[in-house]
CSV table of C-alpha atoms in Angstrom, one decimal:
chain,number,residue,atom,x,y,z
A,1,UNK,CA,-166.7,-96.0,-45.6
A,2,UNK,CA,-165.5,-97.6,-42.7
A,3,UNK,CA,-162.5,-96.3,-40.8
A,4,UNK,CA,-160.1,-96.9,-37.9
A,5,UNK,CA,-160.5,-93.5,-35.7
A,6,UNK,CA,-158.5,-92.8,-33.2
A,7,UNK,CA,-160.9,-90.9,-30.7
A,8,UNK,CA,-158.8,-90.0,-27.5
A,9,UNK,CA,-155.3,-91.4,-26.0
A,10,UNK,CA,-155.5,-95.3,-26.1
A,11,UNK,CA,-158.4,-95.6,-27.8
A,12,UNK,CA,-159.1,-96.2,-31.5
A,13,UNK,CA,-162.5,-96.8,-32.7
A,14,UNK,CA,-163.5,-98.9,-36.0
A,15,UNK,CA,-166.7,-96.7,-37.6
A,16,UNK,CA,-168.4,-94.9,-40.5
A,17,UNK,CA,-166.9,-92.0,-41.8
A,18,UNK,CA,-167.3,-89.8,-44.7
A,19,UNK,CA,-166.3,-91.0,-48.1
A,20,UNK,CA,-163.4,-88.7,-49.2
A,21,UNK,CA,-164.3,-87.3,-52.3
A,22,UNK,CA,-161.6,-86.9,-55.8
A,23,UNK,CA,-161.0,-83.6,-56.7
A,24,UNK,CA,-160.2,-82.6,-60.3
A,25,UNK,CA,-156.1,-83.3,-59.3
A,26,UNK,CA,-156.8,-85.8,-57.1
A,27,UNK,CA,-158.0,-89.0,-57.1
A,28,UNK,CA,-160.3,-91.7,-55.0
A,29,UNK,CA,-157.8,-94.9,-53.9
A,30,UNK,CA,-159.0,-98.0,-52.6
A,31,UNK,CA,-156.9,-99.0,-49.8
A,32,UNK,CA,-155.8,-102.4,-50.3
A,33,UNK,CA,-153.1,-102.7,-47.2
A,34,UNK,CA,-151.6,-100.0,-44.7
A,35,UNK,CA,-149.1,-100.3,-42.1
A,36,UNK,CA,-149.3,-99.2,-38.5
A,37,UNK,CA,-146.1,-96.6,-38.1
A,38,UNK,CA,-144.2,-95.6,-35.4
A,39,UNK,CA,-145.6,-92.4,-35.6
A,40,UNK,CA,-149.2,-93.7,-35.6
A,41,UNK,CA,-148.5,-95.5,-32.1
A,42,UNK,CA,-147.4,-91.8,-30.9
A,43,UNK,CA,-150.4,-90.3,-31.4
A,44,UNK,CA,-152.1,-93.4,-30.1
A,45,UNK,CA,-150.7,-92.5,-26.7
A,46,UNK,CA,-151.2,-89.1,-26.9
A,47,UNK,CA,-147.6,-87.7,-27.5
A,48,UNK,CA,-148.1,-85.5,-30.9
A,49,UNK,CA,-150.0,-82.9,-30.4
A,50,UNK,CA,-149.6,-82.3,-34.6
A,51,UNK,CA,-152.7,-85.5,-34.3
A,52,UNK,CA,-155.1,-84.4,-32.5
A,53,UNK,CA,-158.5,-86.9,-32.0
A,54,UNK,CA,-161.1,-87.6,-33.5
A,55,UNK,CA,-158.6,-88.4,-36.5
A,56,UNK,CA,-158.2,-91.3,-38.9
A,57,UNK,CA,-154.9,-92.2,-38.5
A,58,UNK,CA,-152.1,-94.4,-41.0
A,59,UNK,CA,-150.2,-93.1,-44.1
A,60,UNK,CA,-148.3,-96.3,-45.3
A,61,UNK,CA,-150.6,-97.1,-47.9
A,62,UNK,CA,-151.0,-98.9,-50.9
A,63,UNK,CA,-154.1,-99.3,-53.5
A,64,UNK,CA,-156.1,-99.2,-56.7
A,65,UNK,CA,-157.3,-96.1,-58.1
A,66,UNK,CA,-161.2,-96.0,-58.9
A,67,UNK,CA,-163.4,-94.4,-61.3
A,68,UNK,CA,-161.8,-91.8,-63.8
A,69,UNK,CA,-159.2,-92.6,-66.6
A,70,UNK,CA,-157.0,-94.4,-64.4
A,71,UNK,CA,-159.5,-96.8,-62.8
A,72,UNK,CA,-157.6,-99.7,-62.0
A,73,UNK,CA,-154.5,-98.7,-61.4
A,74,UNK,CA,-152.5,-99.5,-58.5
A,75,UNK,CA,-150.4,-97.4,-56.6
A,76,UNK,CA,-148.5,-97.2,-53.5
A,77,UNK,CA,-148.6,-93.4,-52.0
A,78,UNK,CA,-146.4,-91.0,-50.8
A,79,UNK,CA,-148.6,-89.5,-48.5
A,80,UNK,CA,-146.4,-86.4,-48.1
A,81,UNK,CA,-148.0,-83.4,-50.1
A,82,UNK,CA,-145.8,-80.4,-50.9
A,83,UNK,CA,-146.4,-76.9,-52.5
A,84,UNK,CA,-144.5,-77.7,-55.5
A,85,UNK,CA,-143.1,-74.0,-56.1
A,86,UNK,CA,-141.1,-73.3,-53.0
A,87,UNK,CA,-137.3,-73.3,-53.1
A,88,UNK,CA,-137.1,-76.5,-51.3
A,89,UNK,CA,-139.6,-78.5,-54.0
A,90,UNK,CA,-137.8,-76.7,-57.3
A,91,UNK,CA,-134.7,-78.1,-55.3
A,92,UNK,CA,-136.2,-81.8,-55.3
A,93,UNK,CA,-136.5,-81.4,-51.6
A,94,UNK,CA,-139.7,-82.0,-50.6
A,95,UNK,CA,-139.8,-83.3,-47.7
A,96,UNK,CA,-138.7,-79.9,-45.8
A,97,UNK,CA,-141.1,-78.0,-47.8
A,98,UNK,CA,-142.4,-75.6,-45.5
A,99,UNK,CA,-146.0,-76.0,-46.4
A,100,UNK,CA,-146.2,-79.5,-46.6
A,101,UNK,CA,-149.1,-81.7,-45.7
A,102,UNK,CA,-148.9,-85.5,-44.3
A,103,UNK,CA,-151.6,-87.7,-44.6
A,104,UNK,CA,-152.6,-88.8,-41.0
A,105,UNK,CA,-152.5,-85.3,-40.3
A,106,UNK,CA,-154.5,-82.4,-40.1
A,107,UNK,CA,-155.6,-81.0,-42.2
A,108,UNK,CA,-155.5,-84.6,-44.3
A,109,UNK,CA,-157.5,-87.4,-43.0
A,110,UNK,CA,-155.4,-90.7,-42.8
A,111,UNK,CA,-155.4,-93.7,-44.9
A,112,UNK,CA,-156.4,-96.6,-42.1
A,113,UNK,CA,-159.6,-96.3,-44.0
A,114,UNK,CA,-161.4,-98.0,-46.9
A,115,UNK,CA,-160.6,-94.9,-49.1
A,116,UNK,CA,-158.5,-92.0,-49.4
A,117,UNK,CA,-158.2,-89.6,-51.7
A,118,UNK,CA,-154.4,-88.3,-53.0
A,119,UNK,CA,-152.7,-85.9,-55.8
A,120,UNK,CA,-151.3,-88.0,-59.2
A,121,UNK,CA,-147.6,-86.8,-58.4
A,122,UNK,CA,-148.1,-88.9,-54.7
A,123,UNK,CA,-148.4,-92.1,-56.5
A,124,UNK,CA,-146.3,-95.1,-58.1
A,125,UNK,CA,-147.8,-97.6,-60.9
A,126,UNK,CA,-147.3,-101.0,-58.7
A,127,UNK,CA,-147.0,-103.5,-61.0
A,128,UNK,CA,-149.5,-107.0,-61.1
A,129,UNK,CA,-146.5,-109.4,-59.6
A,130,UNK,CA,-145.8,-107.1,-56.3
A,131,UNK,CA,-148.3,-108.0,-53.7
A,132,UNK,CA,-150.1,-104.9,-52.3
A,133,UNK,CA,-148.7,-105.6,-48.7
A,134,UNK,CA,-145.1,-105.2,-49.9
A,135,UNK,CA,-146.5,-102.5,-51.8
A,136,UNK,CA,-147.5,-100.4,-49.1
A,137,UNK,CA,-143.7,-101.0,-47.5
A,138,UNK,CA,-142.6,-98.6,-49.9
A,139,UNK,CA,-143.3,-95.3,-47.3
A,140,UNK,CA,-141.5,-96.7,-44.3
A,141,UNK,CA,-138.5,-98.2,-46.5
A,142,UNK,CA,-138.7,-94.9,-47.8
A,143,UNK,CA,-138.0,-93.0,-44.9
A,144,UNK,CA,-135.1,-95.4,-44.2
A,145,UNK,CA,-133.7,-95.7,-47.9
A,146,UNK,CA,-133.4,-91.8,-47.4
A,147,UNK,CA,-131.4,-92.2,-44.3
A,148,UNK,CA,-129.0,-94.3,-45.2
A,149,UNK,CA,-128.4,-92.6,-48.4
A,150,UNK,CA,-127.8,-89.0,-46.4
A,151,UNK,CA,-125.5,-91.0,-44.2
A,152,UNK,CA,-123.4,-92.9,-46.7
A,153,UNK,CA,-123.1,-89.7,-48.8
A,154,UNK,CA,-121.5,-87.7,-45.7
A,155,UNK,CA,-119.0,-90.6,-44.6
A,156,UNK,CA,-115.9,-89.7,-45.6
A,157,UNK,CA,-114.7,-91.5,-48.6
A,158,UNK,CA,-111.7,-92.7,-46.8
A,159,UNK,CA,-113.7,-94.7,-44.1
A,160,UNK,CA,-115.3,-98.1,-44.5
A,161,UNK,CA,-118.7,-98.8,-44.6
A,162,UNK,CA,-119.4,-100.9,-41.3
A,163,UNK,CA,-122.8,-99.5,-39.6
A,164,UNK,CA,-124.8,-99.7,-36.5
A,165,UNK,CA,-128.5,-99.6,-37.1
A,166,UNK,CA,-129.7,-99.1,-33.4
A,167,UNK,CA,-133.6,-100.2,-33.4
A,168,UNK,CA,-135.3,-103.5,-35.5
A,169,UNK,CA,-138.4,-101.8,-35.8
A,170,UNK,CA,-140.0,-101.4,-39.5
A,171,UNK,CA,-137.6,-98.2,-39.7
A,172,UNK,CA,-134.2,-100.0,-38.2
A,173,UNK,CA,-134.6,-103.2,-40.2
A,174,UNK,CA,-135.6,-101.0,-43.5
A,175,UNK,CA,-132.4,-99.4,-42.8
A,176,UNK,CA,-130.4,-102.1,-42.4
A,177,UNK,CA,-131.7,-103.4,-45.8
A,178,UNK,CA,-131.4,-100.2,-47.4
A,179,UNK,CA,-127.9,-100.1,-45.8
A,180,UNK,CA,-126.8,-103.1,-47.7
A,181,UNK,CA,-128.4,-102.4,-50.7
A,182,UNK,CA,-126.4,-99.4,-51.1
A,183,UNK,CA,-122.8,-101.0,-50.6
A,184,UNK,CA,-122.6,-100.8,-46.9
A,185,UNK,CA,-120.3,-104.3,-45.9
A,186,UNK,CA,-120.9,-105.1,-42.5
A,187,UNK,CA,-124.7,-104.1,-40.9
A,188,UNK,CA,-125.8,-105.0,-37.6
A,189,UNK,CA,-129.0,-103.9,-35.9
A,190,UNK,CA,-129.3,-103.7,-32.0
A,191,UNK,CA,-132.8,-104.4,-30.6
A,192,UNK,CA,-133.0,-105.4,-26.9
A,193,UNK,CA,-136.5,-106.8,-27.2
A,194,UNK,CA,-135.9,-110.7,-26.9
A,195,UNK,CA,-138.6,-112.0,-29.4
A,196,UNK,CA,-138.0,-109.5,-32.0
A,197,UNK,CA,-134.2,-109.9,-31.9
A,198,UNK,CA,-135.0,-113.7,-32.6
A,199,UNK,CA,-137.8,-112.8,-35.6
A,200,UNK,CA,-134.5,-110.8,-37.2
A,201,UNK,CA,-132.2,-113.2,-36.8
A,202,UNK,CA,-134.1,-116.4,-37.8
A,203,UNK,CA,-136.7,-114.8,-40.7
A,204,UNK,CA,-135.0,-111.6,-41.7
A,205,UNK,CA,-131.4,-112.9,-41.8
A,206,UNK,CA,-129.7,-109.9,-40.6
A,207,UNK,CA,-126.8,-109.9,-37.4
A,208,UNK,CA,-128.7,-108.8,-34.3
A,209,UNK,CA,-127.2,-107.6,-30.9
A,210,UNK,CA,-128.7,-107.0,-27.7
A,211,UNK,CA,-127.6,-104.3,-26.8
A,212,UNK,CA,-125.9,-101.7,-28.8
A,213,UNK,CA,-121.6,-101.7,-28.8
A,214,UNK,CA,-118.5,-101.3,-30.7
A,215,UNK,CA,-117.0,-98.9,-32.9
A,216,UNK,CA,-119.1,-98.2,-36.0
A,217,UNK,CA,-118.0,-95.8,-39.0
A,218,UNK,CA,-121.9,-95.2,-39.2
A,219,UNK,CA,-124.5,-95.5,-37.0
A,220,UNK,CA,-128.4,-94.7,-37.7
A,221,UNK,CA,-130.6,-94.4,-34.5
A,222,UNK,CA,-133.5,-95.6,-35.7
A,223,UNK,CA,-135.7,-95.2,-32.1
A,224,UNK,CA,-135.1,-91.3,-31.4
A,225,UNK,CA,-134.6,-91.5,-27.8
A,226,UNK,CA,-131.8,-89.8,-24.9
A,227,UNK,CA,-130.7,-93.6,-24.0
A,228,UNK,CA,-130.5,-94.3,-28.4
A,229,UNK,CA,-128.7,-91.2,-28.9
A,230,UNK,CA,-126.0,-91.9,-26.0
A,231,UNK,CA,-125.6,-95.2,-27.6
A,232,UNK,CA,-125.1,-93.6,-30.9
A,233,UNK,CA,-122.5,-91.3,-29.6
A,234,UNK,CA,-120.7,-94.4,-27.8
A,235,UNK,CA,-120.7,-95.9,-30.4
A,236,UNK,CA,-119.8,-93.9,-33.5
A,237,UNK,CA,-116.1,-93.6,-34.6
A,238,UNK,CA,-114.0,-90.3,-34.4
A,239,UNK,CA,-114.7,-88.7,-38.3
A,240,UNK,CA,-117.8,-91.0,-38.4
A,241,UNK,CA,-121.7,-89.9,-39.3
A,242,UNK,CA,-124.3,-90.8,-36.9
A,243,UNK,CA,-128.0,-90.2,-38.9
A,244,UNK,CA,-131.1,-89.5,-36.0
A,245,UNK,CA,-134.6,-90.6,-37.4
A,246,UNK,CA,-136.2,-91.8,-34.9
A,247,UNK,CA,-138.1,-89.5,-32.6
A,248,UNK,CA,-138.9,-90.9,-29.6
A,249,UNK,CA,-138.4,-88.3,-27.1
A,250,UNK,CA,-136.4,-84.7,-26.8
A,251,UNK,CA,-134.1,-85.8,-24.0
A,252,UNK,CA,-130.6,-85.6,-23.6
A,253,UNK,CA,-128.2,-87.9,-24.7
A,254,UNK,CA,-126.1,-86.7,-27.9
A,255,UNK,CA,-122.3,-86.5,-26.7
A,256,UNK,CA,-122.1,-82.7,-28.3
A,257,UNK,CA,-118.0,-82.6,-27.0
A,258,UNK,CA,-117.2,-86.2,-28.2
A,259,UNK,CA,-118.8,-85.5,-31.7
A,260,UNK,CA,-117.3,-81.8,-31.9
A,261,UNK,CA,-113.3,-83.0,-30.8
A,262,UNK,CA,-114.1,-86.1,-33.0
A,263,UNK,CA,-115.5,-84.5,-36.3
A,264,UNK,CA,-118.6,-86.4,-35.9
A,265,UNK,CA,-121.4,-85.7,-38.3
A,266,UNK,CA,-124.7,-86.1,-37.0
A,267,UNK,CA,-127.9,-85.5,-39.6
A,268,UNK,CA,-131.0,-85.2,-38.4
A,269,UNK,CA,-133.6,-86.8,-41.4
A,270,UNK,CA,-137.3,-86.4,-42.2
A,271,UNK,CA,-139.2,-88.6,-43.9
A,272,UNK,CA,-138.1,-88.3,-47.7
A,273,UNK,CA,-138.0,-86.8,-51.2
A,274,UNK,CA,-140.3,-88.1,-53.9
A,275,UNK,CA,-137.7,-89.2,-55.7
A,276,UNK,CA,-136.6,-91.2,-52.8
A,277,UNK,CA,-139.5,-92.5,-52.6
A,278,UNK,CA,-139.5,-93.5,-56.2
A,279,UNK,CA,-136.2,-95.0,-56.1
A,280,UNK,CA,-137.6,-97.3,-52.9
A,281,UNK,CA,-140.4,-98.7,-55.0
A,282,UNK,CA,-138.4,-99.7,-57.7
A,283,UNK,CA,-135.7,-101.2,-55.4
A,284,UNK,CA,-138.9,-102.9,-54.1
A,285,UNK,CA,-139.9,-103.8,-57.4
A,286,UNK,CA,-136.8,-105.2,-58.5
A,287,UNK,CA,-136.0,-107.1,-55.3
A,288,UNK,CA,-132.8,-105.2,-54.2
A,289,UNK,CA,-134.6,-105.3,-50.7
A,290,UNK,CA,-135.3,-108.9,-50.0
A,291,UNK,CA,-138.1,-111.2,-50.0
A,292,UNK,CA,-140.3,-108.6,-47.4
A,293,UNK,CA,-141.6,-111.2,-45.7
A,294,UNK,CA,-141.3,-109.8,-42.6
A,295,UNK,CA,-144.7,-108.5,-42.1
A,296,UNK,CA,-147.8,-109.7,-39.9
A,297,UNK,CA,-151.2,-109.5,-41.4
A,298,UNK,CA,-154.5,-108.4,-39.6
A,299,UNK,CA,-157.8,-107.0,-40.9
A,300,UNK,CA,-158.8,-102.9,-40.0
A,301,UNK,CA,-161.1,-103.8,-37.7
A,302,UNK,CA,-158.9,-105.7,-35.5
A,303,UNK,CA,-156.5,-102.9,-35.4
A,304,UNK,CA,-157.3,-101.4,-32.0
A,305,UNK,CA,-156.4,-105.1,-30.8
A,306,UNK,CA,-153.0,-104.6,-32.8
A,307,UNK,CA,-152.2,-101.5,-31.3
A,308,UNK,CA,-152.7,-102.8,-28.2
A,309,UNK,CA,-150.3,-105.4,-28.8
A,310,UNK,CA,-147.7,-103.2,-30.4
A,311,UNK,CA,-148.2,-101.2,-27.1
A,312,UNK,CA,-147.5,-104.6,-24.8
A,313,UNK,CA,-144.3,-105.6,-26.9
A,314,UNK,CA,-146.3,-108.9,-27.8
A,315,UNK,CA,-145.5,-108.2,-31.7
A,316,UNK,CA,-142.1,-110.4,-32.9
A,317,UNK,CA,-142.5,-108.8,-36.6
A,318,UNK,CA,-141.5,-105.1,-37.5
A,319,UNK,CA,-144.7,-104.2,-39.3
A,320,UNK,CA,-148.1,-104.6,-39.0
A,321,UNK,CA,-150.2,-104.6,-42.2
A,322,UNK,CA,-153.9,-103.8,-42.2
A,323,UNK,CA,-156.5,-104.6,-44.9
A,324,UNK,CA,-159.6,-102.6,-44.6
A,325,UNK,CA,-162.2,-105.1,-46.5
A,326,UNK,CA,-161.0,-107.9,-44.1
């Protein structure tokens, strides 16, 4: 098959790889669209050591199942595997499963590929009307959907619901969307790129701001770095929840005094349970999350170009999808 491999910091090769081959719980997806993640551009650069090259990157994937009883089918995947039998997977908390596997990631190769092979329990039934690009949405609203749920749930039920999404990435603007889709009355997203800020505005329909301000009941950092989490803490109201998902960088920048006088509560979120990730595709399904139009469209083999791009800030939309027979 071919496959887009990243082979050293800044460089991302599109070759022939080995096939992956179905097991007897597993089984062989065509990958039909996959997006290029935040997570994916760290690795690019060489800043996670958990992805080390040669590797095939991507896990936001959707596709149709082939050969077997299911042949046909198509699925978007969770391409987090757990155990299934520690306490944190009886408890439906999968995502901090302490043996857990990620596709993208040793020792799973990635899905920015023409196939990859995943466990039953890892995949949704898509249905014929949902386009496999919005499809493949489903993992990075997912990690997003699981935010804002966490955050909404800790707010205090005496407080409104205004929030701060700080970041109009894929991540930020999932949040916002998620945000809304769960009650939240007032959402705006601070993103100081120029172009992207516009794209939001203009084709997304959201309230933008430059720079991130004002007094928020919730805010969700959706970038992850020391100058994100300062804002956060600026701007997060005494008794309010600030919810960290990106992860950028390990520097300073959480006010710990301001949030401990204050009562802040700050969560710290990974990824996603699966049934998180189920209730995401079905909001997808049923159109809670808008139109998801707000993706730009480029075949696998140009992806080294799109990285490049991504890297350069010359890319207005929040997501990149790939298509691997393009």
């Amino acid at each position: 098959m071919k496959a887009l491999v990243y082979d050293g910091v800044e460089t991302l090769n599109y070759r022939d790889m080995p096939d992956p081959v179905a097991g007897s719980d597993t089984h062989l997806i065509k990958i039909e669209a996959v997006g290029i993640c935040g997570s994916d551009m760290h690795a690019y650069l060489g800043h996670d050591a958990r992805r080390p090259a040669p590797l095939i990157l991507g896990h936001e994937a959707a596709g149709t199942i082939v050969g077997g009883v299911q042949n046909g089918r198509r699925v978007t995947v969770n391409p987090l595997v757990s155990c299934g039998t520690c306490a944190a997977c009886k408890a439906g908390r999968e995502n901090i499963c302490p043996d857990r596997q990620i596709i993208s990631m040793p020792p799973r190769e990635g899905a920015f590929a023409q196939y990859v092979a995943m466990p039953d329990s890892n995949l949704v039934t898509v249905p014929d009307a949902i386009p496999m690009d919005k499809a493949a949405l489903a993992e990075p609203l997912a990690v997003s959907w699981h935010t804002a749920r966490l955050a909404l749930e800790a707010l205090h039920p005496s407080m409104e619901r205004r929030a701060l999404v700080i970041g109009g990435g894929a991540i930020g603007l999932a949040a916002a969307l998620a945000l809304k889709a769960m009650g939240a009355r007032d959402v705006t997203i601070a993103e100081p790129n120029d172009a992207r800020r516009a794209f939001l505005t203009e084709t997304c329909g959201q309230a933008t701001m430059a720079n991130a301000s004002g007094s928020f009941e919730t805010v969700i950092d959706a970038v992850g770095y020391g100058a994100t989490r300062a804002s956060a803490s600026a701007c997060v109201m005494p008794g309010g929840v600030i919810a960290h998902v990106g992860l950028g960088d390990s520097a300073e920048g959480f006010d710990v005094r301001y949030a401990t006088l204050q009562e802040v509560t700050f969560i710290g979120t990974y990824t996603y349970t699966m049934q998180d990730f189920r209730d995401t595709a079905q909001a997808i399904f049923d159109g809670k999350l808008g139109p998801l139009d707000w993706t730009e469209k480029r075949a696998l083999s140009d992806g080294f170009q799109a990285f490049k791009d991504l890297r350069t800030g010359k890319v207005a939309a929040p997501k990149i999808i790939l298509d691997p027979w393009a």
